[in-house]
Short mmCIF file of C-alpha atoms in Angstrom, two decimals:
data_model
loop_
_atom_site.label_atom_id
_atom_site.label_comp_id
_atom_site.label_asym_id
_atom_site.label_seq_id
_atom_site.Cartn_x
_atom_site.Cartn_y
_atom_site.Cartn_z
CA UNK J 1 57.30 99.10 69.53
CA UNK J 2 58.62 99.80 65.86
CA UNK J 3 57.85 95.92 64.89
CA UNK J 4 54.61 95.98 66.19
CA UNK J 5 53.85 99.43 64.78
CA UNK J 6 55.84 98.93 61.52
CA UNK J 7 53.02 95.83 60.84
CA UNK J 8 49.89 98.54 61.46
CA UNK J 9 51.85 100.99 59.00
CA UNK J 10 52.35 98.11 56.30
CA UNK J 11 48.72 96.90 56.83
CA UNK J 12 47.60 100.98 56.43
CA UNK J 13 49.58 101.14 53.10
CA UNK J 14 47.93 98.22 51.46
CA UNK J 15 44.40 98.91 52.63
CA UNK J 16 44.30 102.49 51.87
CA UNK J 17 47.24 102.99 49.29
CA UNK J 18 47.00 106.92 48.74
CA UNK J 19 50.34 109.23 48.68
CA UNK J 20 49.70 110.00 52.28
CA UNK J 21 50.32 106.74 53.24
CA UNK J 22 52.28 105.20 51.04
CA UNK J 23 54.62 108.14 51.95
CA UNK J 24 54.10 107.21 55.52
CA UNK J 25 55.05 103.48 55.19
CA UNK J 26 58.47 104.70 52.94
CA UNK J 27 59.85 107.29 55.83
CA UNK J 28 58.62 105.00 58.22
CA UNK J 29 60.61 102.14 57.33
CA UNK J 30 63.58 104.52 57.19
CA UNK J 31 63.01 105.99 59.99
CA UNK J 32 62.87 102.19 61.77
CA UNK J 33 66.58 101.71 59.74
CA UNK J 34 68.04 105.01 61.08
CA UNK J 35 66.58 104.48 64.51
CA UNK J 36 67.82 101.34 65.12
CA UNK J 37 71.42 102.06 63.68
CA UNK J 38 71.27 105.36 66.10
CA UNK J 39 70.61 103.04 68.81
CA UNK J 40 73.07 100.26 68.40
CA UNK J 41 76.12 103.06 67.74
CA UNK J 42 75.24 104.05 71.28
CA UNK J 43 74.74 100.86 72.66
CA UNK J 44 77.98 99.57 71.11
CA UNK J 45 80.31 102.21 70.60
CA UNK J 46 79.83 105.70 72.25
CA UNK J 47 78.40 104.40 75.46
CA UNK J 48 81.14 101.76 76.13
CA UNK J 49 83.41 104.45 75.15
CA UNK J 50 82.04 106.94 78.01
CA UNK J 51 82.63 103.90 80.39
CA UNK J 52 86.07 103.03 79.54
CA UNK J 53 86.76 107.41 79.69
CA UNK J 54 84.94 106.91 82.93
CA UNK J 55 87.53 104.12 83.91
CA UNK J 56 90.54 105.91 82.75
CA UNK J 57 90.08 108.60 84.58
CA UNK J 58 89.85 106.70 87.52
CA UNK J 59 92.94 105.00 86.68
CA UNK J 60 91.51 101.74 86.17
CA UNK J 61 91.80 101.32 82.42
CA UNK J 62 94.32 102.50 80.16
CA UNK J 63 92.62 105.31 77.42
CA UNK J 64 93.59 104.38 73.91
CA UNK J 65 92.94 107.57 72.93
CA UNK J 66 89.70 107.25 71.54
CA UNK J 67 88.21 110.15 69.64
CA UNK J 68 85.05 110.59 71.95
CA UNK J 69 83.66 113.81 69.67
CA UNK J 70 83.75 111.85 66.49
CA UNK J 71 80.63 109.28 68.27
CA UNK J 72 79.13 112.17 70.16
CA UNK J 73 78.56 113.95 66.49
CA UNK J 74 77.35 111.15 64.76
CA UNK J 75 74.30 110.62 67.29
CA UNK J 76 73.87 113.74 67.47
CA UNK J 77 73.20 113.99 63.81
CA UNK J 78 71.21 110.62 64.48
CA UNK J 79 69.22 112.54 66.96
CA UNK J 80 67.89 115.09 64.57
CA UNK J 81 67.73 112.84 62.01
CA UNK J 82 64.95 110.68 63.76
CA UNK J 83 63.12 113.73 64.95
CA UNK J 84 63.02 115.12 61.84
CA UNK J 85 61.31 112.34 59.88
CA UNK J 86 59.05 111.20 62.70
CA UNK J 87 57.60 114.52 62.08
CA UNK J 88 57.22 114.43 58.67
CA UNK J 89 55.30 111.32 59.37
CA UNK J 90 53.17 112.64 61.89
CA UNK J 91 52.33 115.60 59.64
CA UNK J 92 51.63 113.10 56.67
CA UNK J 93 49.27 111.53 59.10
CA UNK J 94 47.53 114.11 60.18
CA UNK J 95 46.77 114.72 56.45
CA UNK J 96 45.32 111.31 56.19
CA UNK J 97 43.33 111.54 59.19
CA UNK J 98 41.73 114.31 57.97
CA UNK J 99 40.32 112.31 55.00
CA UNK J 100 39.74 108.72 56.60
CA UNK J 101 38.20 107.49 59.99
CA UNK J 102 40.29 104.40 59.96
CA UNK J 103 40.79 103.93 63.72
CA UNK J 104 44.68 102.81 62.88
CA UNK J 105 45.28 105.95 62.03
CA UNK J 106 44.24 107.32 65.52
CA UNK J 107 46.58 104.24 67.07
CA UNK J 108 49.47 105.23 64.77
CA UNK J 109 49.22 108.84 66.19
CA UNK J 110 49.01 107.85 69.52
CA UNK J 111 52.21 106.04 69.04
CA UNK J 112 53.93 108.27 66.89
CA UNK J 113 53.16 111.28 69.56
CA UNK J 114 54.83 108.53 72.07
CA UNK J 115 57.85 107.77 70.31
CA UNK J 116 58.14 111.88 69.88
CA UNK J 117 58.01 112.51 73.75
CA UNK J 118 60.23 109.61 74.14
CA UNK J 119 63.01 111.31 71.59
CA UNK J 120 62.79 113.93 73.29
CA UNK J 121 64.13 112.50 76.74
CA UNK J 122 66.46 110.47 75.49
CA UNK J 123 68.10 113.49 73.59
CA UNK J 124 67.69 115.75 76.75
CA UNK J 125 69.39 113.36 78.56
CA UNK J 126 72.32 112.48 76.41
CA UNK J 127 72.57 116.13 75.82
CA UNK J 128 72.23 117.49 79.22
CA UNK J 129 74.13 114.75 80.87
CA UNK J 130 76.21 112.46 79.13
CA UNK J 131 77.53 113.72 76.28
CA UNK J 132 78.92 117.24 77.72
CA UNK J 133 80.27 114.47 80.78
CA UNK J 134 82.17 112.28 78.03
CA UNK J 135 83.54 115.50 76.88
CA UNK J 136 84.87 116.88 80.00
CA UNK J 137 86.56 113.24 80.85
CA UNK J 138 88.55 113.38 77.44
CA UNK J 139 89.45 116.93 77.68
CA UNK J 140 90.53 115.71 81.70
CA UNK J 141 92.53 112.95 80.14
CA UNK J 142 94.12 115.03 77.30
CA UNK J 143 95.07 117.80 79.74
CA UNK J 144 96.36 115.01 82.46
CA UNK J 145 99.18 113.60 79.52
CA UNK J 146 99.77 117.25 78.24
CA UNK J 147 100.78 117.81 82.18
CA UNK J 148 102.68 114.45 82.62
CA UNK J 149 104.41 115.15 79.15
CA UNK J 150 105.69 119.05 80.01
CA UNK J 151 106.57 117.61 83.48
CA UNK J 152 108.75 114.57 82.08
CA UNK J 153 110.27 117.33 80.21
CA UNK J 154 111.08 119.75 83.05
CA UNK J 155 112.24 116.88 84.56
CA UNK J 156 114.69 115.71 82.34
CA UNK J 157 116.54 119.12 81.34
#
């Protein structure tokens, strides 16, 4: 969706070149950056990381003690990040609808509005769900070796 809309945006820039939209094309291009570096840290490091606390806890992988919070903070801050320019761009646009009846503009709404329901499952989700889950498994895991450590103590006095 962001290649195919990032063309419409690039091809709206050059046609209509006002500050609306040339505005629009700079955050949006950003945005795309962020967006896809937000993605790819879950994709490749906090959600493999919930697995392998997942495993751990299960006792089938050992837990290299991983600093969970660390990931979980950085897309969270990716989370408003994205939300926060995507509407700055749909405000922009809504500017330049108001002077133009280019029909992309109406297309690049309808996506934008998309992409802005869309955030806002994905960050329910990871909010609701798995990030307060990854949590409790390292705080299960820390708590499980602060046991096992006062209990090889006891043991050994």
């Amino acid at each position: 969706e962001l290649e195919r809309l990032g063309v419409v945006v690039d091809r709206l820039d050059a046609t209509h070149g006002n500050a609306a939209t040339t505005e629009i094309h700079t955050i949006f291009h950003e945005f795309k950056n962020t967006l896809v570096q937000h993605i790819d840290q879950e994709e490749w490091d906090l959600f493999p990381l919930c697995i392998a606390l997942e495993g751990a806890l299960r006792g089938r992988e050992v837990w290299k003690n991983l600093d969970v919070t660390s990931h979980i903070r950085f897309t969270s801050h990716g989370h408003v990040e994205c939300e926060s320019s995507l509407h700055l761009m749909m405000e922009l646009l809504q500017d330049a609808i108001s002077r133009s009846s280019d029909p992309d503009l109406a297309m690049i709404n309808d996506r934008f509005n998309a992409m802005a329901r869309d955030m806002v499952v994905h960050t329910a989700k990871e909010a609701e769900l798995l990030l307060p889950a990854a949590i409790f498994s390292q705080e299960r895991l820390i708590s499980r070796r602060s046991i096992g450590h006062v209990q090889g103590i006891s043991h050994q006095s």
